[in-house]
Amino acid sequence: MRYVNGMRGSAMAVVVASVALAVAGCQPGGSGADTSDGGPTASESGSSAASSTPDGSKPTGSVSSSSTPSAPSTPTASLPTPTASAPAPSAPAAGGSAATCSASSLKATARQATVRPDGTGTGAAVVEFTNVSAHTCSLNGHPTVAGAANGSPELNVPLTVKPTGTATAVKVAPGGKAWVKLTYVQVQGEGDGYCESGSAPVLYPTMVVGLPGSGAHQVGLDDGQFAECDDTVIVTPVSAVKPA
């Protein structure tokens, strides 16, 4: 009987202890709560709420005090890198050099000069060169002169040229002009005239006038032929001033 009573006492003790543990587990904040049954913890609930927040909305989860917001970066202006561009082509600057005028860039005409030696021949002629190109070019030097027939510049008689004055480069703009003056040994007398040297006067329908580096140009007079003596001519250098 003692053994049975002892067993009953032990069983009662076990029952009392079980009841005590059950009561403790039901108290709020009790340390005996069993979390091993798969229920969500507080931290898991907060994380789940934050992850379920739609994109673009403010999350409801708390911000961890351990994350320190970084300072906003200061924007830096990006300056464009300058690039060198080739300069556009332009007319030569004032005082600068210009290419020599080509033969094709010039148009030549001639007229009898106002100021000429006394006599009955041509006496003197002014030859005008016009720049018909689109670019400024330059003329320089004294001309060569040869007498020729109409339309046959290669069949000519070179005249003895006596240069006068100092040659300097003359820049001729598009549409601009430059001049030379040719002064012949004048024919004297009436009719066919005569030459003071005793030679016979010569008539040339045209003259072929050449410029250094700028070709040869055939010109004729509107009012007659070139009448001269001794196949000799005095020439001025190219000038930007129109001679009389």
Coordinates of N, CA, C and O in Angstrom, one line a residue, residues 102-205:
S102 N 46.4 83.6 -113.8 CA 46.6 82.7 -115.0 C 46.1 83.4 -116.2 O 45.4 84.3 -116.2
A103 N 46.5 82.9 -117.4 CA 46.1 83.4 -118.7 C 44.6 83.4 -118.8 O 44.0 84.3 -119.3
S104 N 44.0 82.3 -118.3 CA 42.5 82.1 -118.5 C 41.7 83.0 -117.6 O 40.5 83.2 -117.8
S105 N 42.4 83.6 -116.5 CA 41.7 84.4 -115.6 C 41.7 85.9 -116.1 O 41.1 86.7 -115.4
L106 N 42.3 86.2 -117.2 CA 42.4 87.5 -117.7 C 41.7 87.8 -119.0 O 41.7 86.9 -119.9
K107 N 41.1 88.9 -119.2 CA 40.6 89.4 -120.5 C 41.3 90.7 -120.8 O 41.3 91.6 -120.0
A108 N 41.9 90.7 -122.0 CA 42.7 91.9 -122.4 C 42.0 92.7 -123.5 O 41.5 92.0 -124.5
T109 N 42.1 94.0 -123.4 CA 41.6 94.9 -124.5 C 42.6 96.0 -124.7 O 43.4 96.3 -123.8
A110 N 42.5 96.7 -125.8 CA 43.4 97.8 -126.1 C 42.7 99.0 -126.6 O 41.6 98.9 -127.3
R111 N 43.2 100.2 -126.4 CA 42.7 101.4 -127.0 C 43.9 102.4 -127.2 O 44.9 102.2 -126.6
Q112 N 43.7 103.3 -128.1 CA 44.7 104.3 -128.3 C 44.8 105.2 -127.1 O 43.8 105.7 -126.6
A113 N 46.0 105.5 -126.7 CA 46.2 106.4 -125.5 C 45.9 107.8 -125.9 O 46.1 108.3 -127.0
T114 N 45.5 108.6 -124.8 CA 45.2 110.0 -125.0 C 46.5 110.8 -125.1 O 46.7 111.7 -125.9
V115 N 47.5 110.4 -124.3 CA 48.8 111.1 -124.3 C 49.7 110.2 -125.1 O 50.0 109.1 -124.7
R116 N 50.2 110.8 -126.3 CA 51.1 110.0 -127.1 C 52.0 111.0 -127.9 O 51.7 112.2 -128.0
P117 N 53.1 110.5 -128.5 CA 54.0 111.3 -129.2 C 53.3 112.0 -130.4 O 52.4 111.5 -131.0
D118 N 53.9 113.1 -130.8 CA 53.3 113.8 -132.0 C 53.6 112.9 -133.2 O 54.7 112.3 -133.3
G119 N 52.7 112.9 -134.1 CA 52.9 112.2 -135.4 C 51.5 111.7 -135.9 O 50.5 112.1 -135.4
T120 N 51.6 110.9 -136.9 CA 50.4 110.4 -137.5 C 50.1 109.0 -137.3 O 49.1 108.4 -137.8
G121 N 51.0 108.3 -136.6 CA 50.8 106.9 -136.3 C 50.0 106.6 -135.1 O 49.4 107.5 -134.5
T122 N 50.1 105.4 -134.6 CA 49.3 105.1 -133.4 C 49.9 105.8 -132.2 O 49.2 106.3 -131.3
G123 N 51.2 105.9 -132.2 CA 51.9 106.7 -131.1 C 51.9 105.9 -129.8 O 53.0 105.6 -129.3
A124 N 50.8 105.6 -129.2 CA 50.8 104.9 -127.9 C 49.4 104.2 -127.7 O 48.4 104.6 -128.3
A125 N 49.4 103.1 -127.0 CA 48.2 102.3 -126.7 C 48.2 101.9 -125.2 O 49.3 101.7 -124.6
V126 N 47.0 101.8 -124.7 CA 46.8 101.3 -123.3 C 46.2 100.0 -123.4 O 45.1 99.8 -124.0
V127 N 46.8 99.0 -122.7 CA 46.2 97.6 -122.7 C 45.7 97.4 -121.3 O 46.3 97.6 -120.3
E128 N 44.4 97.0 -121.3 CA 43.7 96.8 -120.0 C 43.5 95.3 -119.7 O 43.0 94.6 -120.6
F129 N 43.8 94.9 -118.5 CA 43.6 93.5 -118.1 C 42.5 93.4 -117.0 O 42.7 94.0 -116.0
T130 N 41.5 92.6 -117.3 CA 40.4 92.4 -116.3 C 40.4 91.0 -115.8 O 40.6 90.0 -116.5
N131 N 40.4 90.9 -114.4 CA 40.3 89.6 -113.8 C 38.9 89.1 -113.9 O 38.0 89.6 -113.2
V132 N 38.7 88.0 -114.7 CA 37.4 87.4 -114.9 C 37.2 86.2 -114.0 O 36.2 85.5 -114.2
S133 N 38.1 85.9 -113.1 CA 38.0 84.7 -112.3 C 37.2 85.1 -111.0 O 36.9 86.3 -110.8
A134 N 37.0 84.1 -110.1 CA 36.3 84.4 -108.9 C 37.3 84.6 -107.7 O 36.9 84.8 -106.6
H135 N 38.6 84.7 -108.0 CA 39.6 84.9 -106.9 C 40.5 86.0 -107.2 O 40.8 86.3 -108.4
T136 N 41.0 86.6 -106.1 CA 42.0 87.7 -106.3 C 43.3 87.0 -106.8 O 43.7 86.0 -106.3
C137 N 44.0 87.7 -107.7 CA 45.3 87.2 -108.2 C 46.2 88.4 -108.4 O 45.8 89.6 -108.2
S138 N 47.4 88.2 -108.8 CA 48.3 89.3 -108.9 C 49.1 89.3 -110.2 O 49.3 88.2 -110.8
L139 N 49.4 90.5 -110.7 CA 50.2 90.7 -111.9 C 51.4 91.5 -111.5 O 51.4 92.3 -110.6
N140 N 52.5 91.2 -112.3 CA 53.8 91.9 -112.0 C 54.6 91.9 -113.2 O 54.6 91.0 -114.1
G141 N 55.5 92.9 -113.3 CA 56.5 93.0 -114.3 C 56.1 93.8 -115.5 O 55.1 94.4 -115.6
H142 N 57.1 93.8 -116.5 CA 56.9 94.5 -117.7 C 56.4 93.5 -118.8 O 56.8 92.4 -118.8
P143 N 55.6 94.0 -119.7 CA 55.1 93.1 -120.8 C 56.1 92.9 -121.9 O 57.0 93.6 -122.1
T144 N 55.9 91.8 -122.6 CA 56.5 91.6 -123.9 C 55.5 92.0 -125.0 O 54.3 91.9 -124.8
V145 N 56.0 92.4 -126.2 CA 55.1 92.9 -127.2 C 55.6 92.3 -128.6 O 56.8 92.3 -128.9
A146 N 54.6 91.9 -129.3 CA 54.9 91.4 -130.7 C 53.8 91.8 -131.6 O 52.6 91.8 -131.2
G147 N 54.1 92.2 -132.9 CA 53.1 92.5 -133.9 C 52.6 91.3 -134.5 O 53.4 90.3 -134.8
A148 N 51.3 91.2 -134.8 CA 50.7 90.0 -135.4 C 49.6 90.3 -136.3 O 49.0 91.4 -136.3
A149 N 49.2 89.3 -137.2 CA 48.0 89.5 -138.0 C 46.8 89.1 -137.2 O 46.9 88.7 -136.0
N150 N 45.6 89.3 -137.8 CA 44.4 88.9 -137.1 C 44.3 87.4 -137.0 O 44.4 86.7 -137.9
G151 N 44.0 86.9 -135.8 CA 43.7 85.5 -135.6 C 44.9 84.6 -135.6 O 44.8 83.4 -135.6
S152 N 46.1 85.2 -135.7 CA 47.3 84.3 -135.8 C 48.4 84.8 -134.8 O 49.4 85.3 -135.1
P153 N 48.1 84.6 -133.5 CA 49.0 85.2 -132.5 C 50.4 84.5 -132.5 O 51.4 85.1 -132.1
E154 N 50.4 83.2 -133.0 CA 51.7 82.5 -133.0 C 52.6 83.0 -134.2 O 53.8 82.8 -134.2
L155 N 52.0 83.6 -135.2 CA 52.7 84.2 -136.3 C 52.9 85.7 -136.0 O 52.2 86.5 -136.4
N156 N 54.0 86.0 -135.3 CA 54.2 87.4 -134.8 C 55.6 87.8 -135.0 O 56.5 87.0 -135.2
V157 N 55.8 89.1 -134.9 CA 57.1 89.7 -135.0 C 57.4 90.4 -133.7 O 56.8 91.4 -133.3
P158 N 58.3 89.8 -132.9 CA 58.7 90.4 -131.6 C 59.3 91.8 -131.8 O 60.1 92.0 -132.6
L159 N 58.8 92.7 -131.0 CA 59.3 94.1 -131.0 C 60.4 94.2 -129.9 O 60.4 93.5 -128.9
T160 N 61.3 95.2 -130.2 CA 62.3 95.5 -129.1 C 61.6 96.3 -128.0 O 61.0 97.3 -128.3
V161 N 61.7 95.7 -126.8 CA 61.0 96.4 -125.7 C 62.0 97.1 -124.8 O 63.0 96.6 -124.5
K162 N 61.6 98.4 -124.5 CA 62.4 99.2 -123.6 C 61.6 99.5 -122.4 O 60.7 100.3 -122.4
P163 N 61.9 98.8 -121.3 CA 61.1 99.0 -120.1 C 61.4 100.3 -119.4 O 62.5 100.8 -119.4
T164 N 60.4 100.8 -118.8 CA 60.6 102.1 -118.0 C 59.8 101.9 -116.7 O 58.8 101.2 -116.6
G165 N 60.3 102.5 -115.6 CA 59.6 102.4 -114.3 C 60.0 101.1 -113.6 O 60.6 100.2 -114.1
T166 N 59.6 101.1 -112.3 CA 59.9 99.9 -111.4 C 58.7 99.0 -111.3 O 57.6 99.5 -111.0
A167 N 58.9 97.8 -111.5 CA 57.8 96.8 -111.4 C 57.5 96.4 -110.0 O 58.4 96.1 -109.2
T168 N 56.2 96.4 -109.6 CA 55.8 95.9 -108.3 C 54.5 95.1 -108.6 O 53.8 95.3 -109.5
A169 N 54.3 94.2 -107.6 CA 53.1 93.3 -107.8 C 51.8 94.1 -107.6 O 51.7 95.0 -106.7
V170 N 50.8 93.8 -108.4 CA 49.5 94.4 -108.3 C 48.5 93.4 -108.1 O 48.3 92.5 -108.9
K171 N 47.8 93.4 -107.0 CA 46.7 92.5 -106.7 C 45.4 92.9 -107.4 O 45.0 94.1 -107.3
V172 N 44.8 92.0 -108.1 CA 43.6 92.3 -108.9 C 42.4 91.5 -108.4 O 42.5 90.3 -108.5
A173 N 41.4 92.1 -107.8 CA 40.3 91.4 -107.2 C 39.4 91.0 -108.4 O 39.5 91.4 -109.5
P174 N 38.5 90.0 -108.1 CA 37.5 89.6 -109.2 C 36.8 90.8 -109.8 O 36.2 91.6 -109.0
G175 N 36.9 91.0 -111.1 CA 36.3 92.1 -111.8 C 37.2 93.3 -111.8 O 36.8 94.3 -112.4
G176 N 38.3 93.3 -111.1 CA 39.2 94.4 -111.0 C 40.1 94.5 -112.3 O 40.1 93.6 -113.1
K177 N 40.8 95.6 -112.4 CA 41.6 95.8 -113.7 C 43.0 96.3 -113.3 O 43.3 96.8 -112.2
A178 N 43.9 96.1 -114.3 CA 45.3 96.6 -114.2 C 45.6 96.9 -115.6 O 45.0 96.5 -116.6
W179 N 46.7 97.8 -115.8 CA 47.0 98.3 -117.1 C 48.5 98.4 -117.4 O 49.3 98.4 -116.4
V180 N 48.8 98.4 -118.7 CA 50.2 98.7 -119.1 C 50.0 99.7 -120.3 O 49.0 99.7 -121.0
K181 N 51.1 100.5 -120.5 CA 51.0 101.4 -121.6 C 52.2 101.1 -122.6 O 53.3 100.9 -122.1
L182 N 51.9 101.1 -123.9 CA 52.9 100.9 -124.9 C 53.0 102.1 -125.7 O 52.1 102.7 -126.2
T183 N 54.3 102.6 -125.8 CA 54.6 103.8 -126.6 C 55.5 103.5 -127.7 O 56.6 103.0 -127.5
Y184 N 55.0 103.7 -129.0 CA 55.8 103.3 -130.1 C 56.6 104.5 -130.7 O 56.4 105.7 -130.3
V185 N 57.6 104.1 -131.5 CA 58.2 105.2 -132.3 C 57.2 105.7 -133.3 O 56.8 104.9 -134.2
Q186 N 56.9 106.9 -133.3 CA 55.8 107.5 -134.0 C 56.1 107.6 -135.5 O 57.2 107.9 -135.9
V187 N 55.1 107.3 -136.3 CA 55.1 107.6 -137.8 C 54.9 109.1 -138.0 O 54.0 109.7 -137.4
Q188 N 55.6 109.6 -139.0 CA 55.5 111.0 -139.3 C 54.9 111.2 -140.7 O 54.9 110.3 -141.5
G189 N 54.5 112.4 -140.9 CA 54.0 112.8 -142.3 C 52.6 112.3 -142.6 O 51.9 111.6 -141.8
E190 N 52.2 112.6 -143.8 CA 50.8 112.3 -144.3 C 50.9 111.0 -145.1 O 51.9 110.6 -145.5
G191 N 49.7 110.6 -145.5 CA 49.7 109.4 -146.4 C 50.2 108.2 -145.7 O 49.8 107.8 -144.6
D192 N 51.2 107.5 -146.4 CA 51.8 106.3 -145.8 C 52.8 106.7 -144.7 O 53.2 105.9 -143.9
G193 N 53.1 108.0 -144.6 CA 54.0 108.5 -143.6 C 55.5 108.0 -143.8 O 55.8 107.3 -144.8
Y194 N 56.3 108.3 -142.9 CA 57.7 107.9 -142.9 C 58.2 107.8 -141.5 O 57.6 108.3 -140.5
C195 N 59.4 107.2 -141.4 CA 60.0 107.0 -140.1 C 61.3 107.9 -140.1 O 62.0 108.0 -141.1
E196 N 61.5 108.6 -139.0 CA 62.7 109.5 -138.9 C 64.0 108.7 -139.0 O 65.0 109.3 -139.5
S197 N 64.0 107.5 -138.8 CA 65.2 106.6 -138.9 C 65.5 106.3 -140.3 O 66.5 105.8 -140.7
G198 N 64.5 106.6 -141.2 CA 64.6 106.2 -142.6 C 64.0 104.9 -143.0 O 63.9 104.5 -144.1
S199 N 63.6 104.1 -142.0 CA 62.9 102.8 -142.3 C 61.5 103.1 -142.7 O 60.9 104.2 -142.4
A200 N 60.8 102.1 -143.2 CA 59.4 102.2 -143.6 C 58.5 101.9 -142.5 O 58.8 101.0 -141.6
P201 N 57.4 102.7 -142.3 CA 56.4 102.4 -141.3 C 55.9 101.0 -141.5 O 55.8 100.4 -142.6
V202 N 55.5 100.4 -140.4 CA 54.9 99.0 -140.4 C 53.5 99.1 -139.7 O 53.3 99.8 -138.7
L203 N 52.6 98.4 -140.3 CA 51.2 98.3 -139.8 C 50.9 96.8 -139.3 O 51.2 95.9 -140.0
Y204 N 50.4 96.8 -138.1 CA 50.1 95.5 -137.5 C 48.6 95.5 -137.1 O 48.2 96.4 -136.3
P205 N 47.8 94.5 -137.6 CA 46.4 94.5 -137.2 C 46.2 94.3 -135.7 O 45.3 94.8 -135.1

